[in-house]
Amino acid sequence: AGWLPSSDPHNAESLPEHWAGRAWLSGFDGSVGTLVVTEHAAGVWVDSRYWVQAEEQLAGSGIELMKLHPGQGDAPMQWLADNLESGTTLGFHAHVVSLAPARRLEETLSPAGIRLRGDLDLLDAIWPDRPSLPEAPLYAHDSAYLNESRAERLARVREAMAEHGADWHPISTLDDIAWLTQLRGADVDFNPVFLAHLLVGRETATLFVAPGKLDATLRESLAADGIQVAPYADWASRLAELPEGSRVLIDPARLTLGTRQALPDGAPLIEAFQPSTLAKGRKSDADLEHVRQAMEEDGA
């Protein structure tokens, strides 16, 4: 069986086309839905916003519309537990499944004798013209909308790390990375974010981004604030090289199972709400004024 959620390595809802495999495979292109494929059946689980759309787009595909009701987020997991035979293996791509749902998959399916295998990108072998990862260049966020520096924001994250006793903190959520680095991009429709990971240490930080997306000026600006740049593809291998005994702060709701598996065996994990998400949610007076201006323009 195969598990294909609407997700990517950054736990995003709006996906670059490269990660929109559920939409490509099923024909249902709503923003949220989980596709499950077994040897004899297939279904897409969607909430009530998409029932009409999914029914139309799935017609004739052999994929069944599975209606999700409030409070039934784990329904596709339970369906697998009820319909797969003991000894079956469920395949998925660990780098597009968040750690918290992956744990629920294990808790739901293991008692039914169903094995999990997360080392498979199920789409690569069957998607011959799969879109490549976006290559749009990055740019600096307009300083007129900033009331604190990049260094100050990193310092706030490091203060939270110190409170938790953490040496390292991996971040994959794109809005947090854009907020911390004060950079913007065009990798996702209608949202000025860019594909990247960020590894924050007590004294260092590394931004993992595709080569060519950063010009020399932006690299120098990041370096001045102590942020090194590494290739996007090096994320997992660099995590595996963290010093033995490193204490790592992770947020299971905002990090993938693949990232968790890349960390060194035995690394002490500290699970907590992601500090940057909390920090950027606390708006300054200047932030609030910009929100009001945006709402006025949008309303007009």
PDB file of C-alpha atoms in Angstrom:
ATOM      1  CA  ALA A   1       0.000   0.000   0.000  1.00  0.00           C
ATOM      2  CA  GLY A   2       1.073   3.607  -0.507  1.00  0.00           C
ATOM      3  CA  TRP A   3       0.504   6.773   1.533  1.00  0.00           C
ATOM      4  CA  LEU A   4       0.630  10.098  -0.359  1.00  0.00           C
ATOM      5  CA  PRO A   5      -0.252  13.146   1.740  1.00  0.00           C
ATOM      6  CA  SER A   6      -0.527  16.751   0.587  1.00  0.00           C
ATOM      7  CA  SER A   7       2.841  17.720   1.981  1.00  0.00           C
ATOM      8  CA  ASP A   8       6.495  18.342   1.229  1.00  0.00           C
ATOM      9  CA  PRO A   9       9.755  18.413   3.243  1.00  0.00           C
ATOM     10  CA  HIS A  10       8.640  21.707   4.796  1.00  0.00           C
ATOM     11  CA  ASN A  11       5.209  20.710   6.110  1.00  0.00           C
ATOM     12  CA  ALA A  12       3.676  23.224   3.720  1.00  0.00           C
ATOM     13  CA  GLU A  13       0.092  23.359   2.527  1.00  0.00           C
ATOM     14  CA  SER A  14       0.812  25.270  -0.699  1.00  0.00           C
ATOM     15  CA  LEU A  15       3.223  23.033  -2.594  1.00  0.00           C
ATOM     16  CA  PRO A  16       5.699  23.505  -5.426  1.00  0.00           C
ATOM     17  CA  GLU A  17       4.631  21.359  -8.390  1.00  0.00           C
ATOM     18  CA  HIS A  18       7.484  18.930  -7.720  1.00  0.00           C
ATOM     19  CA  TRP A  19       5.740  17.802  -4.519  1.00  0.00           C
ATOM     20  CA  ALA A  20       2.152  17.936  -5.803  1.00  0.00           C
ATOM     21  CA  GLY A  21       2.089  14.197  -6.478  1.00  0.00           C
ATOM     22  CA  ARG A  22      -1.278  13.551  -4.892  1.00  0.00           C
ATOM     23  CA  ALA A  23      -2.856  16.005  -7.315  1.00  0.00           C
ATOM     24  CA  TRP A  24      -0.954  14.597 -10.312  1.00  0.00           C
ATOM     25  CA  LEU A  25      -1.811  10.995  -9.514  1.00  0.00           C
ATOM     26  CA  SER A  26      -5.463  11.409  -8.524  1.00  0.00           C
ATOM     27  CA  GLY A  27      -6.606  14.408 -10.550  1.00  0.00           C
ATOM     28  CA  PHE A  28      -7.966  16.058  -7.396  1.00  0.00           C
ATOM     29  CA  ASP A  29      -6.099  19.353  -7.070  1.00  0.00           C
ATOM     30  CA  GLY A  30      -7.555  20.801  -3.865  1.00  0.00           C
ATOM     31  CA  SER A  31      -4.977  22.089  -1.423  1.00  0.00           C
ATOM     32  CA  VAL A  32      -5.556  19.385   1.218  1.00  0.00           C
ATOM     33  CA  GLY A  33      -6.197  15.667   0.850  1.00  0.00           C
ATOM     34  CA  THR A  34      -4.592  12.305   1.554  1.00  0.00           C
ATOM     35  CA  LEU A  35      -4.360   9.667  -1.170  1.00  0.00           C
ATOM     36  CA  VAL A  36      -4.097   6.026  -0.100  1.00  0.00           C
ATOM     37  CA  VAL A  37      -3.483   3.298  -2.684  1.00  0.00           C
ATOM     38  CA  THR A  38      -3.703  -0.434  -2.024  1.00  0.00           C
ATOM     39  CA  GLU A  39      -3.594  -3.416  -4.360  1.00  0.00           C
ATOM     40  CA  HIS A  40      -7.381  -3.470  -4.726  1.00  0.00           C
ATOM     41  CA  ALA A  41      -8.627   0.017  -3.789  1.00  0.00           C
ATOM     42  CA  ALA A  42      -7.714   3.695  -3.625  1.00  0.00           C
ATOM     43  CA  GLY A  43      -9.265   6.675  -1.876  1.00  0.00           C
ATOM     44  CA  VAL A  44      -8.733  10.367  -1.265  1.00  0.00           C
ATOM     45  CA  TRP A  45      -9.722  11.667   2.168  1.00  0.00           C
ATOM     46  CA  VAL A  46     -10.875  15.310   2.093  1.00  0.00           C
ATOM     47  CA  ASP A  47     -12.869  17.569   4.380  1.00  0.00           C
ATOM     48  CA  SER A  48     -16.225  19.137   3.514  1.00  0.00           C
ATOM     49  CA  ARG A  49     -14.682  22.104   1.694  1.00  0.00           C
ATOM     50  CA  TYR A  50     -13.719  19.760  -1.135  1.00  0.00           C
ATOM     51  CA  TRP A  51     -16.461  17.124  -1.322  1.00  0.00           C
ATOM     52  CA  VAL A  52     -18.110  18.552  -4.449  1.00  0.00           C
ATOM     53  CA  GLN A  53     -14.821  19.298  -6.197  1.00  0.00           C
ATOM     54  CA  ALA A  54     -13.309  15.909  -5.355  1.00  0.00           C
ATOM     55  CA  GLU A  55     -16.400  14.024  -6.500  1.00  0.00           C
ATOM     56  CA  GLU A  56     -16.190  15.729  -9.894  1.00  0.00           C
ATOM     57  CA  GLN A  57     -12.435  15.366 -10.342  1.00  0.00           C
ATOM     58  CA  LEU A  58     -12.252  11.753  -9.162  1.00  0.00           C
ATOM     59  CA  ALA A  59     -15.154  10.572 -11.346  1.00  0.00           C
ATOM     60  CA  GLY A  60     -14.092   7.631 -13.489  1.00  0.00           C
ATOM     61  CA  SER A  61     -10.619   7.419 -11.940  1.00  0.00           C
ATOM     62  CA  GLY A  62     -11.233   4.366  -9.807  1.00  0.00           C
ATOM     63  CA  ILE A  63     -10.297   6.444  -6.770  1.00  0.00           C
ATOM     64  CA  GLU A  64     -13.045   6.792  -4.200  1.00  0.00           C
ATOM     65  CA  LEU A  65     -13.994  10.019  -2.437  1.00  0.00           C
ATOM     66  CA  MET A  66     -13.649   9.456   1.311  1.00  0.00           C
ATOM     67  CA  LYS A  67     -15.409  12.174   3.301  1.00  0.00           C
ATOM     68  CA  LEU A  68     -13.578  13.453   6.363  1.00  0.00           C
ATOM     69  CA  HIS A  69     -15.740  14.802   9.163  1.00  0.00           C
ATOM     70  CA  PRO A  70     -14.533  17.066  11.999  1.00  0.00           C
ATOM     71  CA  GLY A  71     -12.345  15.214  14.463  1.00  0.00           C
ATOM     72  CA  GLN A  72     -11.611  12.377  12.029  1.00  0.00           C
ATOM     73  CA  GLY A  73      -8.141  13.434  10.883  1.00  0.00           C
ATOM     74  CA  ASP A  74      -6.750   9.924  11.428  1.00  0.00           C
ATOM     75  CA  ALA A  75      -9.545   8.215   9.470  1.00  0.00           C
ATOM     76  CA  PRO A  76      -7.315   7.102   6.552  1.00  0.00           C
ATOM     77  CA  MET A  77      -4.899   5.504   9.024  1.00  0.00           C
ATOM     78  CA  GLN A  78      -7.724   3.611  10.679  1.00  0.00           C
ATOM     79  CA  TRP A  79      -9.078   2.558   7.269  1.00  0.00           C
ATOM     80  CA  LEU A  80      -5.698   1.013   6.472  1.00  0.00           C
ATOM     81  CA  ALA A  81      -5.628  -0.782   9.809  1.00  0.00           C
ATOM     82  CA  ASP A  82      -9.097  -2.199   9.129  1.00  0.00           C
ATOM     83  CA  ASN A  83      -8.539  -3.167   5.483  1.00  0.00           C
ATOM     84  CA  LEU A  84      -4.925  -4.318   5.136  1.00  0.00           C
ATOM     85  CA  GLU A  85      -3.863  -7.825   6.064  1.00  0.00           C
ATOM     86  CA  SER A  86      -1.270  -8.443   8.740  1.00  0.00           C
ATOM     87  CA  GLY A  87       2.178  -8.572   7.150  1.00  0.00           C
ATOM     88  CA  THR A  88       1.396  -5.858   4.580  1.00  0.00           C
ATOM     89  CA  THR A  89       3.896  -3.022   4.117  1.00  0.00           C
ATOM     90  CA  LEU A  90       2.832   0.622   3.795  1.00  0.00           C
ATOM     91  CA  GLY A  91       5.270   2.674   1.740  1.00  0.00           C
ATOM     92  CA  PHE A  92       5.722   6.432   1.955  1.00  0.00           C
ATOM     93  CA  HIS A  93       8.391   9.127   1.652  1.00  0.00           C
ATOM     94  CA  ALA A  94       9.655   9.986   5.126  1.00  0.00           C
ATOM     95  CA  HIS A  95      10.789  13.439   4.005  1.00  0.00           C
ATOM     96  CA  VAL A  96       7.204  14.533   3.236  1.00  0.00           C
ATOM     97  CA  VAL A  97       5.508  13.083   6.317  1.00  0.00           C
ATOM     98  CA  SER A  98       5.675  15.119   9.499  1.00  0.00           C
ATOM     99  CA  LEU A  99       7.031  13.411  12.577  1.00  0.00           C
ATOM    100  CA  ALA A 100       3.805  13.678  14.597  1.00  0.00           C
ATOM    101  CA  PRO A 101       1.568  12.019  11.937  1.00  0.00           C
ATOM    102  CA  ALA A 102       4.265   9.407  11.305  1.00  0.00           C
ATOM    103  CA  ARG A 103       4.106   8.466  14.958  1.00  0.00           C
ATOM    104  CA  ARG A 104       0.323   8.159  14.741  1.00  0.00           C
ATOM    105  CA  LEU A 105       0.715   5.924  11.680  1.00  0.00           C
ATOM    106  CA  GLU A 106       3.012   3.652  13.671  1.00  0.00           C
ATOM    107  CA  GLU A 107       0.672   3.601  16.678  1.00  0.00           C
ATOM    108  CA  THR A 108      -2.353   2.799  14.483  1.00  0.00           C
ATOM    109  CA  LEU A 109      -0.874   0.266  12.073  1.00  0.00           C
ATOM    110  CA  SER A 110       1.693  -1.655  14.100  1.00  0.00           C
ATOM    111  CA  PRO A 111      -0.951  -3.365  16.302  1.00  0.00           C
ATOM    112  CA  ALA A 112      -2.551  -4.618  13.054  1.00  0.00           C
ATOM    113  CA  GLY A 113       0.726  -6.160  11.945  1.00  0.00           C
ATOM    114  CA  ILE A 114       1.314  -3.591   9.191  1.00  0.00           C
ATOM    115  CA  ARG A 115       4.919  -2.563   8.587  1.00  0.00           C
ATOM    116  CA  LEU A 116       5.991   0.962   7.637  1.00  0.00           C
ATOM    117  CA  ARG A 117       8.655   1.729   5.065  1.00  0.00           C
ATOM    118  CA  GLY A 118       9.586   5.393   4.711  1.00  0.00           C
ATOM    119  CA  ASP A 119      12.555   5.243   2.341  1.00  0.00           C
ATOM    120  CA  LEU A 120      10.456   5.346  -0.844  1.00  0.00           C
ATOM    121  CA  ASP A 121       9.649   8.348  -2.997  1.00  0.00           C
ATOM    122  CA  LEU A 122       6.730   6.524  -4.591  1.00  0.00           C
ATOM    123  CA  LEU A 123       6.362   9.096  -7.364  1.00  0.00           C
ATOM    124  CA  ASP A 124       9.815   9.086  -8.964  1.00  0.00           C
ATOM    125  CA  ALA A 125       9.398   5.769 -10.755  1.00  0.00           C
ATOM    126  CA  ILE A 126       5.982   6.593 -12.250  1.00  0.00           C
ATOM    127  CA  TRP A 127       6.121  10.370 -12.902  1.00  0.00           C
ATOM    128  CA  PRO A 128       8.333  10.694 -16.007  1.00  0.00           C
ATOM    129  CA  ASP A 129       7.888  14.445 -16.516  1.00  0.00           C
ATOM    130  CA  ARG A 130       7.926  15.368 -12.838  1.00  0.00           C
ATOM    131  CA  PRO A 131       8.590  19.111 -12.467  1.00  0.00           C
ATOM    132  CA  SER A 132      11.989  20.038 -11.092  1.00  0.00           C
ATOM    133  CA  LEU A 133      12.414  22.036  -7.908  1.00  0.00           C
ATOM    134  CA  PRO A 134      11.818  25.791  -8.403  1.00  0.00           C
ATOM    135  CA  GLU A 135      14.829  27.968  -9.178  1.00  0.00           C
ATOM    136  CA  ALA A 136      13.537  31.507  -8.585  1.00  0.00           C
ATOM    137  CA  PRO A 137      16.206  33.781  -7.034  1.00  0.00           C
ATOM    138  CA  LEU A 138      15.872  35.134  -3.502  1.00  0.00           C
ATOM    139  CA  TYR A 139      15.724  38.785  -2.519  1.00  0.00           C
ATOM    140  CA  ALA A 140      16.000  40.782   0.684  1.00  0.00           C
ATOM    141  CA  HIS A 141      12.799  41.736   2.466  1.00  0.00           C
ATOM    142  CA  ASP A 142      12.194  45.492   2.310  1.00  0.00           C
ATOM    143  CA  SER A 143      13.802  47.083   5.367  1.00  0.00           C
ATOM    144  CA  ALA A 144      10.829  49.460   5.643  1.00  0.00           C
ATOM    145  CA  TYR A 145       8.825  46.544   7.048  1.00  0.00           C
ATOM    146  CA  LEU A 146      11.437  45.429   9.579  1.00  0.00           C
ATOM    147  CA  ASN A 147      11.859  46.749  13.088  1.00  0.00           C
ATOM    148  CA  GLU A 148      14.539  44.324  14.247  1.00  0.00           C
ATOM    149  CA  SER A 149      17.625  42.840  12.667  1.00  0.00           C
ATOM    150  CA  ARG A 150      18.307  39.328  11.462  1.00  0.00           C
ATOM    151  CA  ALA A 151      20.857  38.940  14.258  1.00  0.00           C
ATOM    152  CA  GLU A 152      18.271  39.951  16.870  1.00  0.00           C
ATOM    153  CA  ARG A 153      15.805  37.357  15.617  1.00  0.00           C
ATOM    154  CA  LEU A 154      18.432  34.626  15.662  1.00  0.00           C
ATOM    155  CA  ALA A 155      19.374  35.687  19.182  1.00  0.00           C
ATOM    156  CA  ARG A 156      15.767  35.208  20.294  1.00  0.00           C
ATOM    157  CA  VAL A 157      15.799  31.653  18.961  1.00  0.00           C
ATOM    158  CA  ARG A 158      19.112  30.944  20.677  1.00  0.00           C
ATOM    159  CA  GLU A 159      17.744  32.249  23.972  1.00  0.00           C
ATOM    160  CA  ALA A 160      14.916  29.717  23.728  1.00  0.00           C
ATOM    161  CA  MET A 161      17.404  26.987  22.804  1.00  0.00           C
ATOM    162  CA  ALA A 162      19.450  27.816  25.890  1.00  0.00           C
ATOM    163  CA  GLU A 163      16.346  27.643  28.074  1.00  0.00           C
ATOM    164  CA  HIS A 164      15.724  24.131  26.748  1.00  0.00           C
ATOM    165  CA  GLY A 165      19.394  23.152  27.048  1.00  0.00           C
ATOM    166  CA  ALA A 166      19.683  22.538  23.291  1.00  0.00           C
ATOM    167  CA  ASP A 167      22.844  22.754  21.196  1.00  0.00           C
ATOM    168  CA  TRP A 168      21.160  22.620  17.770  1.00  0.00           C
ATOM    169  CA  HIS A 169      17.758  23.409  16.312  1.00  0.00           C
ATOM    170  CA  PRO A 170      16.716  22.308  12.784  1.00  0.00           C
ATOM    171  CA  ILE A 171      13.993  24.387  11.110  1.00  0.00           C
ATOM    172  CA  SER A 172      12.186  23.386   7.909  1.00  0.00           C
ATOM    173  CA  THR A 173       9.018  25.518   7.894  1.00  0.00           C
ATOM    174  CA  LEU A 174       9.350  28.096   5.142  1.00  0.00           C
ATOM    175  CA  ASP A 175       7.592  30.991   6.845  1.00  0.00           C
ATOM    176  CA  ASP A 176       9.899  30.681   9.851  1.00  0.00           C
ATOM    177  CA  ILE A 177      12.980  30.600   7.648  1.00  0.00           C
ATOM    178  CA  ALA A 178      11.832  33.648   5.675  1.00  0.00           C
ATOM    179  CA  TRP A 179      11.136  35.483   8.953  1.00  0.00           C
ATOM    180  CA  LEU A 180      14.506  34.608  10.481  1.00  0.00           C
ATOM    181  CA  THR A 181      16.661  35.251   7.413  1.00  0.00           C
ATOM    182  CA  GLN A 182      14.653  38.289   6.286  1.00  0.00           C
ATOM    183  CA  LEU A 183      14.734  36.937   2.749  1.00  0.00           C
ATOM    184  CA  ARG A 184      11.881  36.292   0.337  1.00  0.00           C
ATOM    185  CA  GLY A 185      11.395  34.146  -2.757  1.00  0.00           C
ATOM    186  CA  ALA A 186       8.892  32.862  -5.301  1.00  0.00           C
ATOM    187  CA  ASP A 187       8.921  29.076  -4.931  1.00  0.00           C
ATOM    188  CA  VAL A 188       5.262  28.769  -3.904  1.00  0.00           C
ATOM    189  CA  ASP A 189       2.293  30.396  -5.624  1.00  0.00           C
ATOM    190  CA  PHE A 190       0.777  33.402  -3.813  1.00  0.00           C
ATOM    191  CA  ASN A 191       3.322  33.198  -0.981  1.00  0.00           C
ATOM    192  CA  PRO A 192       6.767  34.861  -1.045  1.00  0.00           C
ATOM    193  CA  VAL A 193       8.700  32.001   0.546  1.00  0.00           C
ATOM    194  CA  PHE A 194      11.530  29.792  -0.741  1.00  0.00           C
ATOM    195  CA  LEU A 195      12.585  26.166  -0.328  1.00  0.00           C
ATOM    196  CA  ALA A 196      15.231  25.933   2.359  1.00  0.00           C
ATOM    197  CA  HIS A 197      16.182  24.395   5.668  1.00  0.00           C
ATOM    198  CA  LEU A 198      17.953  26.195   8.500  1.00  0.00           C
ATOM    199  CA  LEU A 199      20.182  24.654  11.149  1.00  0.00           C
ATOM    200  CA  VAL A 200      20.725  26.939  14.123  1.00  0.00           C
ATOM    201  CA  GLY A 201      23.512  26.212  16.582  1.00  0.00           C
ATOM    202  CA  ARG A 202      24.505  28.036  19.733  1.00  0.00           C
ATOM    203  CA  GLU A 203      27.016  30.141  17.794  1.00  0.00           C
ATOM    204  CA  THR A 204      26.566  29.210  14.135  1.00  0.00           C
ATOM    205  CA  ALA A 205      23.760  28.866  11.614  1.00  0.00           C
ATOM    206  CA  THR A 206      23.555  27.281   8.153  1.00  0.00           C
ATOM    207  CA  LEU A 207      20.961  27.970   5.465  1.00  0.00           C
ATOM    208  CA  PHE A 208      20.449  25.024   3.108  1.00  0.00           C
ATOM    209  CA  VAL A 209      19.239  26.369  -0.227  1.00  0.00           C
ATOM    210  CA  ALA A 210      19.659  25.378  -3.876  1.00  0.00           C
ATOM    211  CA  PRO A 211      22.836  26.740  -5.513  1.00  0.00           C
ATOM    212  CA  GLY A 212      22.235  29.784  -7.677  1.00  0.00           C
ATOM    213  CA  LYS A 213      19.291  31.162  -5.721  1.00  0.00           C
ATOM    214  CA  LEU A 214      21.490  33.531  -3.673  1.00  0.00           C
ATOM    215  CA  ASP A 215      23.652  36.231  -5.252  1.00  0.00           C
ATOM    216  CA  ALA A 216      26.977  37.377  -3.782  1.00  0.00           C
ATOM    217  CA  THR A 217      25.443  40.386  -2.027  1.00  0.00           C
ATOM    218  CA  LEU A 218      22.903  38.287  -0.147  1.00  0.00           C
ATOM    219  CA  ARG A 219      25.561  35.721   0.769  1.00  0.00           C
ATOM    220  CA  GLU A 220      27.726  38.478   2.216  1.00  0.00           C
ATOM    221  CA  SER A 221      24.765  39.879   4.128  1.00  0.00           C
ATOM    222  CA  LEU A 222      24.000  36.473   5.628  1.00  0.00           C
ATOM    223  CA  ALA A 223      27.663  35.882   6.462  1.00  0.00           C
ATOM    224  CA  ALA A 224      27.782  39.188   8.330  1.00  0.00           C
ATOM    225  CA  ASP A 225      25.104  37.788  10.651  1.00  0.00           C
ATOM    226  CA  GLY A 226      26.871  34.458  11.040  1.00  0.00           C
ATOM    227  CA  ILE A 227      24.775  32.438   8.593  1.00  0.00           C
ATOM    228  CA  GLN A 228      26.666  30.082   6.305  1.00  0.00           C
ATOM    229  CA  VAL A 229      25.140  28.729   3.088  1.00  0.00           C
ATOM    230  CA  ALA A 230      25.100  25.064   2.018  1.00  0.00           C
ATOM    231  CA  PRO A 231      23.375  23.160  -0.815  1.00  0.00           C
ATOM    232  CA  TYR A 232      19.732  22.274  -0.241  1.00  0.00           C
ATOM    233  CA  ALA A 233      20.485  18.620  -1.020  1.00  0.00           C
ATOM    234  CA  ASP A 234      23.021  18.389   1.843  1.00  0.00           C
ATOM    235  CA  TRP A 235      20.430  18.770   4.611  1.00  0.00           C
ATOM    236  CA  ALA A 236      20.180  15.151   5.730  1.00  0.00           C
ATOM    237  CA  SER A 237      23.887  14.386   5.399  1.00  0.00           C
ATOM    238  CA  ARG A 238      24.862  17.484   7.384  1.00  0.00           C
ATOM    239  CA  LEU A 239      22.457  16.592  10.188  1.00  0.00           C
ATOM    240  CA  ALA A 240      24.025  13.139  10.369  1.00  0.00           C
ATOM    241  CA  GLU A 241      27.393  14.798  11.012  1.00  0.00           C
ATOM    242  CA  LEU A 242      26.340  16.661  14.165  1.00  0.00           C
ATOM    243  CA  PRO A 243      28.787  16.048  17.039  1.00  0.00           C
ATOM    244  CA  GLU A 244      28.096  13.015  19.188  1.00  0.00           C
ATOM    245  CA  GLY A 245      25.943  13.818  22.177  1.00  0.00           C
ATOM    246  CA  SER A 246      24.504  16.986  20.627  1.00  0.00           C
ATOM    247  CA  ARG A 247      21.188  17.972  22.177  1.00  0.00           C
ATOM    248  CA  VAL A 248      18.694  18.797  19.437  1.00  0.00           C
ATOM    249  CA  LEU A 249      15.521  20.862  19.846  1.00  0.00           C
ATOM    250  CA  ILE A 250      12.752  19.632  17.523  1.00  0.00           C
ATOM    251  CA  ASP A 251       9.078  20.394  17.017  1.00  0.00           C
ATOM    252  CA  PRO A 252       7.368  17.127  15.927  1.00  0.00           C
ATOM    253  CA  ALA A 253       4.520  19.058  14.300  1.00  0.00           C
ATOM    254  CA  ARG A 254       6.895  21.073  12.099  1.00  0.00           C
ATOM    255  CA  LEU A 255       9.639  18.623  11.194  1.00  0.00           C
ATOM    256  CA  THR A 256       9.508  15.538   8.984  1.00  0.00           C
ATOM    257  CA  LEU A 257      10.208  11.966   9.917  1.00  0.00           C
ATOM    258  CA  GLY A 258      13.033  12.029   7.367  1.00  0.00           C
ATOM    259  CA  THR A 259      14.755  14.861   9.205  1.00  0.00           C
ATOM    260  CA  ARG A 260      14.345  13.031  12.505  1.00  0.00           C
ATOM    261  CA  GLN A 261      15.853   9.896  10.996  1.00  0.00           C
ATOM    262  CA  ALA A 262      18.823  11.867   9.637  1.00  0.00           C
ATOM    263  CA  LEU A 263      19.894  12.953  13.120  1.00  0.00           C
ATOM    264  CA  PRO A 264      22.661  10.871  14.732  1.00  0.00           C
ATOM    265  CA  ASP A 265      21.547   7.741  16.548  1.00  0.00           C
ATOM    266  CA  GLY A 266      21.312   8.419  20.250  1.00  0.00           C
ATOM    267  CA  ALA A 267      21.249  12.207  19.913  1.00  0.00           C
ATOM    268  CA  PRO A 268      19.294  13.547  22.907  1.00  0.00           C
ATOM    269  CA  LEU A 269      16.079  15.103  21.576  1.00  0.00           C
ATOM    270  CA  ILE A 270      14.224  17.948  23.232  1.00  0.00           C
ATOM    271  CA  GLU A 271      10.671  18.250  21.923  1.00  0.00           C
ATOM    272  CA  ALA A 272       9.051  21.671  22.219  1.00  0.00           C
ATOM    273  CA  PHE A 273       7.003  24.213  20.290  1.00  0.00           C
ATOM    274  CA  GLN A 274       9.196  25.832  17.646  1.00  0.00           C
ATOM    275  CA  PRO A 275      10.616  29.074  19.143  1.00  0.00           C
ATOM    276  CA  SER A 276      10.589  31.106  15.918  1.00  0.00           C
ATOM    277  CA  THR A 277       6.927  30.264  15.262  1.00  0.00           C
ATOM    278  CA  LEU A 278       6.018  31.617  18.684  1.00  0.00           C
ATOM    279  CA  ALA A 279       8.264  34.670  18.289  1.00  0.00           C
ATOM    280  CA  LYS A 280       6.929  35.721  14.894  1.00  0.00           C
ATOM    281  CA  GLY A 281       3.379  35.313  16.164  1.00  0.00           C
ATOM    282  CA  ARG A 282       3.963  38.073  18.695  1.00  0.00           C
ATOM    283  CA  LYS A 283       3.457  41.193  16.611  1.00  0.00           C
ATOM    284  CA  SER A 284       5.130  44.490  17.436  1.00  0.00           C
ATOM    285  CA  ASP A 285       3.270  47.783  17.154  1.00  0.00           C
ATOM    286  CA  ALA A 286       5.013  48.335  13.806  1.00  0.00           C
ATOM    287  CA  ASP A 287       3.944  44.869  12.614  1.00  0.00           C
ATOM    288  CA  LEU A 288       0.353  45.556  13.612  1.00  0.00           C
ATOM    289  CA  GLU A 289       0.333  48.818  11.671  1.00  0.00           C
ATOM    290  CA  HIS A 290       1.556  47.018   8.560  1.00  0.00           C
ATOM    291  CA  VAL A 291      -1.183  44.393   9.003  1.00  0.00           C
ATOM    292  CA  ARG A 292      -3.791  47.158   9.220  1.00  0.00           C
ATOM    293  CA  GLN A 293      -2.445  48.769   6.024  1.00  0.00           C
ATOM    294  CA  ALA A 294      -2.575  45.447   4.220  1.00  0.00           C
ATOM    295  CA  MET A 295      -6.145  44.845   5.355  1.00  0.00           C
ATOM    296  CA  GLU A 296      -7.195  48.307   4.190  1.00  0.00           C
ATOM    297  CA  GLU A 297      -5.680  47.736   0.747  1.00  0.00           C
ATOM    298  CA  ASP A 298      -7.186  44.253   0.524  1.00  0.00           C
ATOM    299  CA  GLY A 299     -10.607  45.509   1.597  1.00  0.00           C
ATOM    300  CA  ALA A 300     -10.514  48.342  -0.907  1.00  0.00           C
TER     301      ALA A 300
END
